[in-house]
Coordinates of C-alpha atoms and ligand atoms in Angstrom, one line a residue:
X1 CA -99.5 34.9 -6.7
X2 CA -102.0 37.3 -7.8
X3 CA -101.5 37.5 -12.3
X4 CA -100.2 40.8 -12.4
X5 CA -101.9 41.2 -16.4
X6 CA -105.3 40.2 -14.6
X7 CA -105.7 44.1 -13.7
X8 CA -107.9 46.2 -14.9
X9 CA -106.4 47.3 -18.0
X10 CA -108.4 49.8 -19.8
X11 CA -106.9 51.3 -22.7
X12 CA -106.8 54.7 -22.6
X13 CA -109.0 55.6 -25.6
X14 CA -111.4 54.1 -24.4
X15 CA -114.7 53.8 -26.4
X16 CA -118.2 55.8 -25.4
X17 CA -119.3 54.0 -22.5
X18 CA -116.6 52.5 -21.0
X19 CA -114.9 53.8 -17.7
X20 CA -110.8 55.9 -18.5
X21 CA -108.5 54.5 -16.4
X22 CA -107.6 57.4 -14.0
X23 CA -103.9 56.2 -14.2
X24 CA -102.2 54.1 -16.5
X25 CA -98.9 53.3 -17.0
X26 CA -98.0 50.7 -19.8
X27 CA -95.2 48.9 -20.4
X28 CA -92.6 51.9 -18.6
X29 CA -88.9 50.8 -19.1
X30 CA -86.6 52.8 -17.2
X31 CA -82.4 52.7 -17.1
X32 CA -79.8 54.7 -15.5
X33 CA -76.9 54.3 -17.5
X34 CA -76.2 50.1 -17.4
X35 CA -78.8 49.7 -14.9
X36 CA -82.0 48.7 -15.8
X37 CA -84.6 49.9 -12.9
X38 CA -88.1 49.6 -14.1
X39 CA -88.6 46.6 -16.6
X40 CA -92.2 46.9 -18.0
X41 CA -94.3 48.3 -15.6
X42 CA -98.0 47.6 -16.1
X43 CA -100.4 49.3 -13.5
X44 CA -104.2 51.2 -14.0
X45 CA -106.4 52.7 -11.1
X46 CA -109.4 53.7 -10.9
X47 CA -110.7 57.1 -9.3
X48 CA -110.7 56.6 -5.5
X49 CA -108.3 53.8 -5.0
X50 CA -105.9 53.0 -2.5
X51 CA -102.6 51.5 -4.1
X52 CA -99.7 50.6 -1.4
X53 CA -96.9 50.1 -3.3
X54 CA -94.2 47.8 -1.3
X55 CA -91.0 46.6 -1.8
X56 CA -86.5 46.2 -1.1
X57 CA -85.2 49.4 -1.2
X58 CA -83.7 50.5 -4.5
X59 CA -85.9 48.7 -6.3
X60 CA -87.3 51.5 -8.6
X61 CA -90.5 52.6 -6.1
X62 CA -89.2 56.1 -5.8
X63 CA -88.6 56.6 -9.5
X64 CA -92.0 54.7 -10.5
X65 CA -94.2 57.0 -9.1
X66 CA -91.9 60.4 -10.1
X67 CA -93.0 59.0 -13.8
X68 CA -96.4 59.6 -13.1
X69 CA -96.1 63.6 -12.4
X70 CA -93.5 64.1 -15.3
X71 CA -90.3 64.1 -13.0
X72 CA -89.2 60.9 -14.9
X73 CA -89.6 60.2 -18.2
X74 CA -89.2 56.3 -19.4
X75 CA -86.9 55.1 -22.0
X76 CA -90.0 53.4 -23.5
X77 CA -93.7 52.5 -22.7
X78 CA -96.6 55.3 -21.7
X79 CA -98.0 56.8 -18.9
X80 CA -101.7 58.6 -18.6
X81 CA -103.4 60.2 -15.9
X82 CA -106.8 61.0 -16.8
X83 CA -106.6 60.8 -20.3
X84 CA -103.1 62.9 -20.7
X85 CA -100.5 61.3 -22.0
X86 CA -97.7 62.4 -19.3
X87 CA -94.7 61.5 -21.5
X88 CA -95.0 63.4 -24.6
X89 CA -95.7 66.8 -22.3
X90 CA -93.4 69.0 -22.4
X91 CA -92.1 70.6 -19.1
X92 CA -94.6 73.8 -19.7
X93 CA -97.4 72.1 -20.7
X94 CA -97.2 69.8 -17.2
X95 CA -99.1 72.0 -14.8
X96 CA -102.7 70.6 -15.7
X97 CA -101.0 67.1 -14.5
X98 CA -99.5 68.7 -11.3
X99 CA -102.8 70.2 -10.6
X100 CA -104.5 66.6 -10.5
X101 CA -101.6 65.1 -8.7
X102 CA -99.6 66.3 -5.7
X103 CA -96.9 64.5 -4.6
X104 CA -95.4 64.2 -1.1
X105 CA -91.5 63.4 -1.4
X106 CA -89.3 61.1 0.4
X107 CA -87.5 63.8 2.7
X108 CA -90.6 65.7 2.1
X109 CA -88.6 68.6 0.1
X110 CA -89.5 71.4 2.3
X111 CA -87.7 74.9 1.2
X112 CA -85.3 75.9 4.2
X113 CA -86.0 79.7 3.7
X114 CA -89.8 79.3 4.4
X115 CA -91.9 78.8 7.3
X116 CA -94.0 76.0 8.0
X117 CA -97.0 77.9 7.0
X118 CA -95.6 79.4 3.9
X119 CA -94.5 75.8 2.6
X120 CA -97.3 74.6 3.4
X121 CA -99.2 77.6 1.3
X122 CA -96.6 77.2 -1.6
X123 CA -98.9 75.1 -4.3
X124 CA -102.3 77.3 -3.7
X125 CA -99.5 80.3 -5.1
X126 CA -98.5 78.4 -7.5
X127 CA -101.5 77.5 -9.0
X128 CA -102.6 81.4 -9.2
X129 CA -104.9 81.8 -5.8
X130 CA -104.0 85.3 -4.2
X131 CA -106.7 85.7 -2.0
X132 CA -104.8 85.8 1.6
X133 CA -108.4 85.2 3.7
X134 CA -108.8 81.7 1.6
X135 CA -105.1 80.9 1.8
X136 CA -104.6 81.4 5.3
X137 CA -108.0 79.5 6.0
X138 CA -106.6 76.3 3.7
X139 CA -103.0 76.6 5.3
X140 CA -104.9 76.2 8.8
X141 CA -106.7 73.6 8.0
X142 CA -104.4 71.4 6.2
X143 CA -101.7 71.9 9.7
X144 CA -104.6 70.9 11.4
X145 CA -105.2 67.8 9.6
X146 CA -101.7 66.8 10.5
X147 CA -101.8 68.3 14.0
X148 CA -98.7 70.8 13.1
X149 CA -101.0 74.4 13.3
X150 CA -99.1 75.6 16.5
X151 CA -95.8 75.1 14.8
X152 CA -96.9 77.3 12.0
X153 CA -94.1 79.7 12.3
X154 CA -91.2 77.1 12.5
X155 CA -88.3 76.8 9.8
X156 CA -87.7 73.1 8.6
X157 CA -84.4 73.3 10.4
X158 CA -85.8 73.3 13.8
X159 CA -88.5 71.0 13.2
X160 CA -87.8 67.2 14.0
X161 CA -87.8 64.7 10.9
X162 CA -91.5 63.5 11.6
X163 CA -92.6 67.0 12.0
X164 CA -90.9 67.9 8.4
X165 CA -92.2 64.7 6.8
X166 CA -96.2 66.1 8.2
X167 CA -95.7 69.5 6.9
X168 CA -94.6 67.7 3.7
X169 CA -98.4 66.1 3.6
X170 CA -99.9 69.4 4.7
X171 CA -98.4 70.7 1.6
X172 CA -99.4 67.8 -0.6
X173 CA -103.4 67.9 0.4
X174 CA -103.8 71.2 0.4
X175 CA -104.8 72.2 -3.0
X176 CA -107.4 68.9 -3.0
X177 CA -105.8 67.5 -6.2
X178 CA -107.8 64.4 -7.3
X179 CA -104.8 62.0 -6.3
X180 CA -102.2 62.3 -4.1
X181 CA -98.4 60.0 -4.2
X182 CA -96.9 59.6 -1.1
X183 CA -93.5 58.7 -0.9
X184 CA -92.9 57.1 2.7
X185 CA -95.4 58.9 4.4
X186 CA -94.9 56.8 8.0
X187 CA -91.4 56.8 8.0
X188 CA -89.7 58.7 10.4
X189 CA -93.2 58.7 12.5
X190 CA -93.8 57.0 15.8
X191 CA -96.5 54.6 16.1
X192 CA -99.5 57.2 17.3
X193 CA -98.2 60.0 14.5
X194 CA -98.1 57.0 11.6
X195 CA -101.8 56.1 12.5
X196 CA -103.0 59.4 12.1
X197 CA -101.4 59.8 9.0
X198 CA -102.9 56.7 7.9
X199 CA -106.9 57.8 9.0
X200 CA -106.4 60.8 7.3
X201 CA -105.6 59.0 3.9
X202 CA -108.4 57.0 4.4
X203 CA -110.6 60.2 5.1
X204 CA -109.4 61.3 2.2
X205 CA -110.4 58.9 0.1
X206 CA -113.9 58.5 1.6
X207 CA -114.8 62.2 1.6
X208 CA -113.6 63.3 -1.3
X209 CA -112.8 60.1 -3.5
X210 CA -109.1 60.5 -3.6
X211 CA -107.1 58.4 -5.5
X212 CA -103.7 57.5 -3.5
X213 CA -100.4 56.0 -4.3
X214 CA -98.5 55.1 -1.5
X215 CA -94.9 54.2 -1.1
X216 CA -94.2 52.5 2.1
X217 CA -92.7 50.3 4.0
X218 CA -95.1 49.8 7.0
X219 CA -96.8 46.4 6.2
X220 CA -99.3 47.4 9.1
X221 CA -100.4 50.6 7.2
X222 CA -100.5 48.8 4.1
X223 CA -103.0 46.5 6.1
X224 CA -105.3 49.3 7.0
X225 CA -105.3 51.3 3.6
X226 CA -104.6 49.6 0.5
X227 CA -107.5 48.2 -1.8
X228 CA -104.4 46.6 -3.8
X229 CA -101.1 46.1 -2.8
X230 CA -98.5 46.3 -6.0
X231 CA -94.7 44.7 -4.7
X232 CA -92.1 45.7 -7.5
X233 CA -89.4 43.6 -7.4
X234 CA -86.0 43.5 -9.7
X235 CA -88.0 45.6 -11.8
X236 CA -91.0 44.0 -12.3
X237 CA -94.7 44.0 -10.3
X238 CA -94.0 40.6 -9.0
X239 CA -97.1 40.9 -7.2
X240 CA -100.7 42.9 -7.6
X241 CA -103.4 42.1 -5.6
X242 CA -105.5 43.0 -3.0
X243 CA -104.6 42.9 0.9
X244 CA -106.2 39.9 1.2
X245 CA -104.4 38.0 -1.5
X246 CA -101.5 39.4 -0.8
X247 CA -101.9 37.8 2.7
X248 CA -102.3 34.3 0.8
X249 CA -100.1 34.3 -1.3
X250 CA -97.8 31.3 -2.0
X251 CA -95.1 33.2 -3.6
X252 CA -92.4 32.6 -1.3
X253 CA -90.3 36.0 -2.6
X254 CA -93.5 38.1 -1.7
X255 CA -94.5 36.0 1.7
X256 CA -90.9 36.0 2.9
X257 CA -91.0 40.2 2.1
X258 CA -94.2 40.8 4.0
X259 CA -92.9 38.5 7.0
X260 CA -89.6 40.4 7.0
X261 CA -87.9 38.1 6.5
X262 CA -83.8 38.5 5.1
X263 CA -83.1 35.8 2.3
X264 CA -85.2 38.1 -0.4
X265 CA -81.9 39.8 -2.0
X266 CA -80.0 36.4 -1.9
Ligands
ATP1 N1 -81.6 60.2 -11.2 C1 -81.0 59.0 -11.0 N2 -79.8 58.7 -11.6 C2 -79.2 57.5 -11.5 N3 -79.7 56.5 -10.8 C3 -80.9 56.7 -10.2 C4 -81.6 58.0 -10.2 N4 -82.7 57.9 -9.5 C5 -82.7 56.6 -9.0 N5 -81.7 55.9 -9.4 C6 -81.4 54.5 -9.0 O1 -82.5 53.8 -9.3 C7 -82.6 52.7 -8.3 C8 -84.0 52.8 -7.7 O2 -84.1 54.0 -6.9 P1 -85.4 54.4 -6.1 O3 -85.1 55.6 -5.4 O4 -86.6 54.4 -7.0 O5 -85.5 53.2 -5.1 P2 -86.7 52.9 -4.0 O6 -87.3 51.6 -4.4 O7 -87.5 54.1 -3.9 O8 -85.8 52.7 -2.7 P3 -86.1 53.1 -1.1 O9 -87.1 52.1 -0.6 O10 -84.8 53.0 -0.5 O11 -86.6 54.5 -1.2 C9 -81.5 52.9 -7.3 O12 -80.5 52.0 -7.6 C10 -81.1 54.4 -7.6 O13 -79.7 54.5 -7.3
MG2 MG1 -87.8 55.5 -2.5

């Protein structure tokens, strides 16, 4: 197994010189009521990584990554991006952090009332850009990206769950925030429609340095994306490596996880 404390860990003030983490989060305990979910989560990436985060469901993925944007705050521990320390901002003072980091939701979190396009075009609004020729140009190209443009006009009620899920991602690249958290993104996605999503975070990341978080469970994606694969596991990083190591590993938990196979919660 991979010695999770081996990462790069960087602290945050940094001196002259050395490179900021781009993400940190540092010792992050989390509980909901007697149940403790994250216990002592230590992760840092770099600008332009790939991190695949894997493991059992309910094991604290979703709310991990929520504590990066502000949407969770820990009982204890700290969390950075870029410098910002995410957990003593106060609601109000979050939009610099949403501005660097968009997230896609498990569900994807569309709003009913709006079209396709005009989810889609929600964050550039948000973030104060009025001009309609630029907006309309960005909402086009994000739906093409995700090959959903001729669907445009479509509520999220009468789209299908893989259609909703891409219109989710539209809406998360659009305003080219430096990273981008994707919870699930290939679920719900057949095999041709997962790929694409997968080239396209890899595009990402190669045109335009994106950082990337992504929660899945697609060990084939994880495969083709990830620099480093992080496995949380009864709320702990049991394992943090890269897709290599991950692939050698001789701890059975994460081997028998990766194989798919069913004694891990036993
Ligand atoms: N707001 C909340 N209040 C109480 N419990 C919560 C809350 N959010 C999450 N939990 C609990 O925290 C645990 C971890 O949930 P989380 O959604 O992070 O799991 P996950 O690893 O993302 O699972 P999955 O792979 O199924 O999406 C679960 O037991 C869940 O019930
Ligand atoms: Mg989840």
């Amino acid at each position: 197994m991979a010695d999770p404390t081996s990462s790069t860990l960087t602290s945050p003030a940094s001196p002259k010189g050395e490179t900021q983490a781009f993400i940190q989060l540092k010792d992050v305990c989390k509980r909901f009521g007697s149940q403790e979910v994250l216990r002592g989560i230590n992760l840092t990436l770099q600008h332009g990584e790939t991190l695949c985060i894997i493991g059992p469901s309910g094991e604290g993925k979703t709310v991990m990554i929520k504590h990066i944007i502000g949407l969770i705050k820990p009982d204890s521990g700290e969390i950075y991006v870029d410098g910002m320390h995410v957990n003593r901002l106060k609601e109000r003072e979050m939009a610099p952090i949403r501005k660097k980091v968009s997230m896609l939701f498990q569900g994807a979190a569309l709003f009913d009332n709006l079209t396709v396009e005009q989810n889609v075009a929600f964050p550039l609004l948000e973030h104060g850009i009025r001009d309609r020729s630029e907006i309309n140009r960005r909402v086009r190209e994000a739906l093409q990206a995700v090959d959903l443009d001729e669907h445009r006009h479509k509520y999220p009620t009468s789209l299908s769950g893989g259609m909703r899920k891409r219109t989710g991602i539209a809406r998360a690249i659009i305003d080219h925030s430096e990273c981008i958290l994707y919870d699930e993104p290939n679920s719900g996605l057949d095999p041709i429609g997962s790929d694409v999503i997968d080239q396209m975070i890899l595009r990402m990341q190669r045109r335009f340095n994106v950082t990337s978080i992504i929660v899945t469970h697609d060990m084939r994606s994880v495969f083709k994306i990830a620099n480093r694969v992080a496995m949380l596991y009864r709320g702990e990083i049991r394992f943090l490596g890269t897709p290599a190591e991950l692939r050698d590993t001789s701890d059975s938990v994460v081997q028998d996880f990766v194989n798919g196979r069913s004694d891990i919660t036993g």
